[in-house]
mmCIF file of C-alpha atoms in Angstrom:
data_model
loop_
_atom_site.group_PDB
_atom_site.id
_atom_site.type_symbol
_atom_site.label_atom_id
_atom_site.label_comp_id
_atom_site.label_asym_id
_atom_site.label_seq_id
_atom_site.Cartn_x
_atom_site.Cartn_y
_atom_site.Cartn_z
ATOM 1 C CA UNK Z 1 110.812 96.213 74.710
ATOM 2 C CA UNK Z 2 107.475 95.489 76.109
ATOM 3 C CA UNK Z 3 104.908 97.862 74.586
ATOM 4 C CA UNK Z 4 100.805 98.005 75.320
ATOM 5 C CA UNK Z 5 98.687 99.350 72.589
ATOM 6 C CA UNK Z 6 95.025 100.469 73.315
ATOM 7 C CA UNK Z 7 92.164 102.965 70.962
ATOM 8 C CA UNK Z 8 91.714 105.917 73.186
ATOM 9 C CA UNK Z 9 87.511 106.125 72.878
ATOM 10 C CA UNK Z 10 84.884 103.976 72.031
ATOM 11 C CA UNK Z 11 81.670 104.927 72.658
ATOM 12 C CA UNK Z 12 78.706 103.132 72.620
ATOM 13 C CA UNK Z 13 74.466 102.832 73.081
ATOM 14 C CA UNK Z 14 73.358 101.622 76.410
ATOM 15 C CA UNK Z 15 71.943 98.266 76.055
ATOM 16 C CA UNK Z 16 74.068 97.453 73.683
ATOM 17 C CA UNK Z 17 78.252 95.393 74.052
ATOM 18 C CA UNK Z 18 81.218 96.779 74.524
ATOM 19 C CA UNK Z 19 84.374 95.743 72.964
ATOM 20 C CA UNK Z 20 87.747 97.260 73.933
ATOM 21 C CA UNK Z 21 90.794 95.383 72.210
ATOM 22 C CA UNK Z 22 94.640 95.494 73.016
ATOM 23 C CA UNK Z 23 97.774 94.363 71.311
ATOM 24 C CA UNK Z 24 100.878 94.330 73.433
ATOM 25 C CA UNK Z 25 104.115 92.578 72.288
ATOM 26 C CA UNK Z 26 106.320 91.056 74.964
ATOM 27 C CA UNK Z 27 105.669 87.102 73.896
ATOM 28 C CA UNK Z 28 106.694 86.367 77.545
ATOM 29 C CA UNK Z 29 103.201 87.829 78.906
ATOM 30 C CA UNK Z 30 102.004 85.538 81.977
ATOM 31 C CA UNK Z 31 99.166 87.508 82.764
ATOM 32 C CA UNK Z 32 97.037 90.352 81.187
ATOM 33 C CA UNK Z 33 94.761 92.182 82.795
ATOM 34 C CA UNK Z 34 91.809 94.712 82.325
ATOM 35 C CA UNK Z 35 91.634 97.625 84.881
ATOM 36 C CA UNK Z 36 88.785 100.466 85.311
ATOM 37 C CA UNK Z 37 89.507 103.263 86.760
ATOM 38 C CA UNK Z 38 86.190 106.106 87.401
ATOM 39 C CA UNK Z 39 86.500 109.863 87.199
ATOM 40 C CA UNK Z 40 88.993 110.651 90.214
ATOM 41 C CA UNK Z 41 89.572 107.026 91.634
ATOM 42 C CA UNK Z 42 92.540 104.656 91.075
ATOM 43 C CA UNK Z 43 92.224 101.382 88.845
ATOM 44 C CA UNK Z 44 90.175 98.862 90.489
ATOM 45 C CA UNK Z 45 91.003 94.715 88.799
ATOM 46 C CA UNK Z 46 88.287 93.699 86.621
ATOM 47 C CA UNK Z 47 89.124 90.613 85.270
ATOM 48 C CA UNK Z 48 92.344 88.930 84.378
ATOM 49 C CA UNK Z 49 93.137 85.701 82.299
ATOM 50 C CA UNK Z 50 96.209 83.875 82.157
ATOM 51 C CA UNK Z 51 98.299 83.137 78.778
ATOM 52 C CA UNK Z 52 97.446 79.802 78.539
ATOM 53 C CA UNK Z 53 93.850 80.329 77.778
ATOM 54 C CA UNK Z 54 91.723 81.651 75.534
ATOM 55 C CA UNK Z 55 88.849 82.902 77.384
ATOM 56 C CA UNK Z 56 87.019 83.774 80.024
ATOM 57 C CA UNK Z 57 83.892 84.712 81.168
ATOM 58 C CA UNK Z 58 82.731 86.380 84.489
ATOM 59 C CA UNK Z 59 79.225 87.696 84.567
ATOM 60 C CA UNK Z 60 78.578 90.130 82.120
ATOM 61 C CA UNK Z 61 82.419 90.483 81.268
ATOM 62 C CA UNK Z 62 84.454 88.254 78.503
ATOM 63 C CA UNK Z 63 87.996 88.348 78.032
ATOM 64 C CA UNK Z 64 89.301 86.764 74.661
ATOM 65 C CA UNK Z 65 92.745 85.971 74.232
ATOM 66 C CA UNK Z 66 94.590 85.349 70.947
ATOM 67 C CA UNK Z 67 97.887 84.457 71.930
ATOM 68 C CA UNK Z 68 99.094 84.053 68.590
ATOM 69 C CA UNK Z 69 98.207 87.702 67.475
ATOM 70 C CA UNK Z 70 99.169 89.211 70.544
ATOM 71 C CA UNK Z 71 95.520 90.434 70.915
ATOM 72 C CA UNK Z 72 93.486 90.593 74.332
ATOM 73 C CA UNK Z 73 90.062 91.785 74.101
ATOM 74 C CA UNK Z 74 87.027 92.809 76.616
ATOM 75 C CA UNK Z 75 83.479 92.995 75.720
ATOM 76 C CA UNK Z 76 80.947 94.245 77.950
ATOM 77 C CA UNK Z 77 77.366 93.069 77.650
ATOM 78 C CA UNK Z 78 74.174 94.980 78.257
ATOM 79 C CA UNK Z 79 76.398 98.344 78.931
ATOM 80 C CA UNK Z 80 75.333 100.282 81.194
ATOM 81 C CA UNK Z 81 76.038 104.321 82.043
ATOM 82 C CA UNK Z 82 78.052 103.066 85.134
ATOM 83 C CA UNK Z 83 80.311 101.111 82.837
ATOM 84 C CA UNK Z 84 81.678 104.615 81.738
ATOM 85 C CA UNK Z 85 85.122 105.094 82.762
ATOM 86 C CA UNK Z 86 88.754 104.348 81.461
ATOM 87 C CA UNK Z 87 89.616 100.516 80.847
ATOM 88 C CA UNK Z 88 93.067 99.824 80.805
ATOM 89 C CA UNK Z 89 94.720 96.385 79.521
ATOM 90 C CA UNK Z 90 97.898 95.637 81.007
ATOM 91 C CA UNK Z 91 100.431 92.372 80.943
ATOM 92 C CA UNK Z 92 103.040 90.672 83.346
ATOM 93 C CA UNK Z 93 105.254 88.522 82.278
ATOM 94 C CA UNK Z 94 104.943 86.925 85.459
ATOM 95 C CA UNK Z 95 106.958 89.495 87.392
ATOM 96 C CA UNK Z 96 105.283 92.065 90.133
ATOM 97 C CA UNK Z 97 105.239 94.682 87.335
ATOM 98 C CA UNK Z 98 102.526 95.112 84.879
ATOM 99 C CA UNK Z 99 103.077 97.141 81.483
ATOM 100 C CA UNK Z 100 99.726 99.515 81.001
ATOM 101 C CA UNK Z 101 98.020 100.631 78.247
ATOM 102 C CA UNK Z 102 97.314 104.202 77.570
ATOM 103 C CA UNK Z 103 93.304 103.580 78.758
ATOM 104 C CA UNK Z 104 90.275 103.124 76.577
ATOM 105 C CA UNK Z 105 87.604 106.234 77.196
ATOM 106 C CA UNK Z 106 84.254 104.287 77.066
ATOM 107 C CA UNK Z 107 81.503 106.785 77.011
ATOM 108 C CA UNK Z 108 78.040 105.065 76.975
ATOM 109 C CA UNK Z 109 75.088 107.232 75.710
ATOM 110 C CA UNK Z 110 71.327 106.915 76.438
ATOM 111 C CA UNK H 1 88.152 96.891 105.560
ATOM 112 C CA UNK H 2 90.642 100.144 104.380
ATOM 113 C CA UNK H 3 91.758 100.012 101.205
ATOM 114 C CA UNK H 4 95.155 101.528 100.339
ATOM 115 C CA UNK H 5 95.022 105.405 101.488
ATOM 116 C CA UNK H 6 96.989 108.285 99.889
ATOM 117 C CA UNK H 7 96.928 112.026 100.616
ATOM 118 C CA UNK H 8 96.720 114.579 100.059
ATOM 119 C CA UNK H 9 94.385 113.880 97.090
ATOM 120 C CA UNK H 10 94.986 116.903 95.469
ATOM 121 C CA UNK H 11 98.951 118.860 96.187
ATOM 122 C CA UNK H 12 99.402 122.383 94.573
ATOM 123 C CA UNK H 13 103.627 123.332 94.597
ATOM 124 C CA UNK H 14 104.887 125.876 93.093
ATOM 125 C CA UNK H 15 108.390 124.892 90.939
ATOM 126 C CA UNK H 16 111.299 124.751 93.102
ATOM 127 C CA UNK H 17 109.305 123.191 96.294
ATOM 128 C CA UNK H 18 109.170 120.300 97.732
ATOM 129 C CA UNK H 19 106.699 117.416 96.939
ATOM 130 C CA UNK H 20 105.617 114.844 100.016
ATOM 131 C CA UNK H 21 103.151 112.273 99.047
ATOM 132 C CA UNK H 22 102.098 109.139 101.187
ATOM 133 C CA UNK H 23 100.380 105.869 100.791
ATOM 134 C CA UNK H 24 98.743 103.657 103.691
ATOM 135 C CA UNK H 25 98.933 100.195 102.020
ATOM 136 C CA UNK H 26 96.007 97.634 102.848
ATOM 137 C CA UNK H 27 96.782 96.342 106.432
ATOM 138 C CA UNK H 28 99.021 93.530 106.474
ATOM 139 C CA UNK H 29 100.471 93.843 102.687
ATOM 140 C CA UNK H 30 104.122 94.501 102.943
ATOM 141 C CA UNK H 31 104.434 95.549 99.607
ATOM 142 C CA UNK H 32 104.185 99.315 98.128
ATOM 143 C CA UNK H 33 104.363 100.625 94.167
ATOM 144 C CA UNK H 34 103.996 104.061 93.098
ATOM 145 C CA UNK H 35 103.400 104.896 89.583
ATOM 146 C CA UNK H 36 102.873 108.037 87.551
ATOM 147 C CA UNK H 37 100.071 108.554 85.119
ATOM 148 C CA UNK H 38 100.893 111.734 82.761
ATOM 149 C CA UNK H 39 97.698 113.125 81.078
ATOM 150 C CA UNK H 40 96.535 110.642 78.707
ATOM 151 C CA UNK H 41 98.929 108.476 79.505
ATOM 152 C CA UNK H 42 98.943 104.844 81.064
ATOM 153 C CA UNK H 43 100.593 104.471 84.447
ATOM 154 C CA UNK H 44 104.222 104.088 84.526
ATOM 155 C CA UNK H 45 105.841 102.361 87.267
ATOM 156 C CA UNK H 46 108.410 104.123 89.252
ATOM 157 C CA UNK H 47 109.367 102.305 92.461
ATOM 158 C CA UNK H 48 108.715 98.883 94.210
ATOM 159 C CA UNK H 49 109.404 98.707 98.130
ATOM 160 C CA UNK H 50 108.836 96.209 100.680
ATOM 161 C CA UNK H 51 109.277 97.132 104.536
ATOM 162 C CA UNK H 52 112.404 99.886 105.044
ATOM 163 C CA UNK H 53 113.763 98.211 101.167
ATOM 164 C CA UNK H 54 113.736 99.536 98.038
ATOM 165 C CA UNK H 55 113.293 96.660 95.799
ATOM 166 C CA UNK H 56 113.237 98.027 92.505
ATOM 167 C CA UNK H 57 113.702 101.602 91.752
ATOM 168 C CA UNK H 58 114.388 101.352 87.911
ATOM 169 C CA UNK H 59 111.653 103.535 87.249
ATOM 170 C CA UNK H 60 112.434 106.293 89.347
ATOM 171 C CA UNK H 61 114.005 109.615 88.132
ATOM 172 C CA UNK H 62 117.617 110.012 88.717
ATOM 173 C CA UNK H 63 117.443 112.941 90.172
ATOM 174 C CA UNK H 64 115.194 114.580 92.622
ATOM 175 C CA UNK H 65 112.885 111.482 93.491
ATOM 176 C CA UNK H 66 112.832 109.301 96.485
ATOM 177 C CA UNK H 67 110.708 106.924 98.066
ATOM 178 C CA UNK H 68 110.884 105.233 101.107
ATOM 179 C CA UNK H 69 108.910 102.655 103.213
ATOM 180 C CA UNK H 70 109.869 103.031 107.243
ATOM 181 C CA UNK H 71 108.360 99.894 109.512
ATOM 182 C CA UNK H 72 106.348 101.807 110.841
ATOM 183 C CA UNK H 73 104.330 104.612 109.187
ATOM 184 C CA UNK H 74 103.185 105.369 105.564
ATOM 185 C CA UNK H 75 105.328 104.858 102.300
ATOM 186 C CA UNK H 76 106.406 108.622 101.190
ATOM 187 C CA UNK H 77 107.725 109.485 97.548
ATOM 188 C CA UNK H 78 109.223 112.820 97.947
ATOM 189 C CA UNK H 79 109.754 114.871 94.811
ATOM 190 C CA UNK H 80 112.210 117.668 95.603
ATOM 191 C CA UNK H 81 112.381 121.308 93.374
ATOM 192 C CA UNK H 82 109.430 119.847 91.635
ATOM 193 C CA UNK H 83 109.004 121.244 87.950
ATOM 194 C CA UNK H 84 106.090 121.650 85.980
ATOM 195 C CA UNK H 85 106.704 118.301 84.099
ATOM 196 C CA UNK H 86 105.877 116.906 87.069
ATOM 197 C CA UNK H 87 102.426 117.872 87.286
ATOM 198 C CA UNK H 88 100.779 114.177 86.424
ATOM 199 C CA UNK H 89 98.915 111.746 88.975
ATOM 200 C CA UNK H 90 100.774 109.548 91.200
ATOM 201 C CA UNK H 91 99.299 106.188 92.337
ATOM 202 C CA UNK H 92 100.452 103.804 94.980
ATOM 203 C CA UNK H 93 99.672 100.061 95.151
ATOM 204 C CA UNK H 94 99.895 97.638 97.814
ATOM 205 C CA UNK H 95 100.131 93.687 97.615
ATOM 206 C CA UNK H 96 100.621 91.190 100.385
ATOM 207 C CA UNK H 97 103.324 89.493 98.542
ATOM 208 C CA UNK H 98 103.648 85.785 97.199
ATOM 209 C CA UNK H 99 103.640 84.720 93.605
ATOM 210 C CA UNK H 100 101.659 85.176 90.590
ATOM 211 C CA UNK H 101 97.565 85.709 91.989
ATOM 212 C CA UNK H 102 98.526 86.016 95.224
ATOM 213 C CA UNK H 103 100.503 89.489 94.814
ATOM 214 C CA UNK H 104 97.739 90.971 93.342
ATOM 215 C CA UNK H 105 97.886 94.684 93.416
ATOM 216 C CA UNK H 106 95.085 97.171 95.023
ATOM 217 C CA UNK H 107 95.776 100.436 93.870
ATOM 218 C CA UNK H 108 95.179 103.914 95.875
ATOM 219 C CA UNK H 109 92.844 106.595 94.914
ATOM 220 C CA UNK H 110 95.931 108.573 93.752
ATOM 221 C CA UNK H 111 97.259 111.978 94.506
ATOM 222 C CA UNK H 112 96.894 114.582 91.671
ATOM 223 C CA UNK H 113 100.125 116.868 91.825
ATOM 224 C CA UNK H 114 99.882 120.196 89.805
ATOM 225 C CA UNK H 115 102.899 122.649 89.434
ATOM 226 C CA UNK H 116 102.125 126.311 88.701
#
């Protein structure tokens, strides 16, 4: 079965990056997906990347994919206090219905 | 531009009543999803519908839950003699259809159902 794994909190120092990881299983994954979703609002699309690369980059956002592992990855440069909310990683296999994580707390302290 | 709408934000029911939530969908995507997100859970999706079709209801309760998407008007998901397990956001998505990129979805606010 298709399964999305995800740490619950990370918290970091503002100024400094970010990195939220993700494992998910279903080999068949088309897309994956990162997903932020502030106190009280619905998700809002971040970035995605699509299984056949490895990377990519979109301001101060870089997704790293290791296809191989199973492992999708988001790092956040220069965080900042609005970059606290709940990230979630999810994958399609190509279909209209993504699998989500549980959500990644980041909390990002003075 | 409107994004996709839902209300009420926030429903209060007590157990044994009836649950009516609806979703505006961005204008001109004919294409609705509503998941449920269970505290500190991820979302879990319960029902895909294009216009007056369901097109995939695998994640939908049995019992009690229904969704429906007239051509005209709002989607509703209507949760009848709600319990307290279902006390959990509910999102709704819209996409304008197509393939891969193209059916990205833009999710609602949400709706925040609590059952005393």
């Amino acid at each position: 079965g298709e399964d999305v794994e995800q740490s619950l909190f990370l918290s970091v120092r503002e100024g400094d990056s970010s990195v939220i990881n993700c494992t998910y299983t279903d080999s068949s994954s088309t897309y994956l997906y990162w997903y932020k979703q502030e106190p009280g609002a619905g998700l809002q699309l971040l970035t995605y990347i699509f299984s056949n690369m490895d990377m990519k980059q979109d301001q101060r956002l870089t997704v790293l994919l290791n296809k191989k592992d199973k492992h999708l990855s988001l790092r956040i440069a220069d965080t900042q206090t609005g970059d606290s909310a709940i990230y979630f990683c999810a994958e399609s296999p190509g279909s209209y219905i993504p699998t989500f994580g549980r959500g990644t707390s980041l909390i990002v302290h003075p | 531009n409107a994004g996709v709408m839902q209300n009420p934000r926030h429903l209060v029911r007590r157990r044994g009543q009836e649950a009516r939530l609806r979703c505006s969908p961005v204008k001109g995507h004919s294409h609705v999803y509503w998941y449920r997100q269970l505290p500190e859970e991820g979302l879990k999706f319960m029902v895909y519908l294009q216009k007056e079709n369901i097109i995939d209801e695998s994640g939908m309760p049995k019992e009690r839950f229904s969704a429906e998407f007239p051509k005209e008007g709002p989607s509703i998901l209507r949760i009848q003699q709600v319990v307290r397990g279902d006390s959990a956001a509910y999102f709704c998505a819209s996409s304008p259809g197509g393939s891969g990129r193209d059916n990205e979805q833009f999710f609602g606010p949400g709706t925040r159902l609590t059952v005393l």
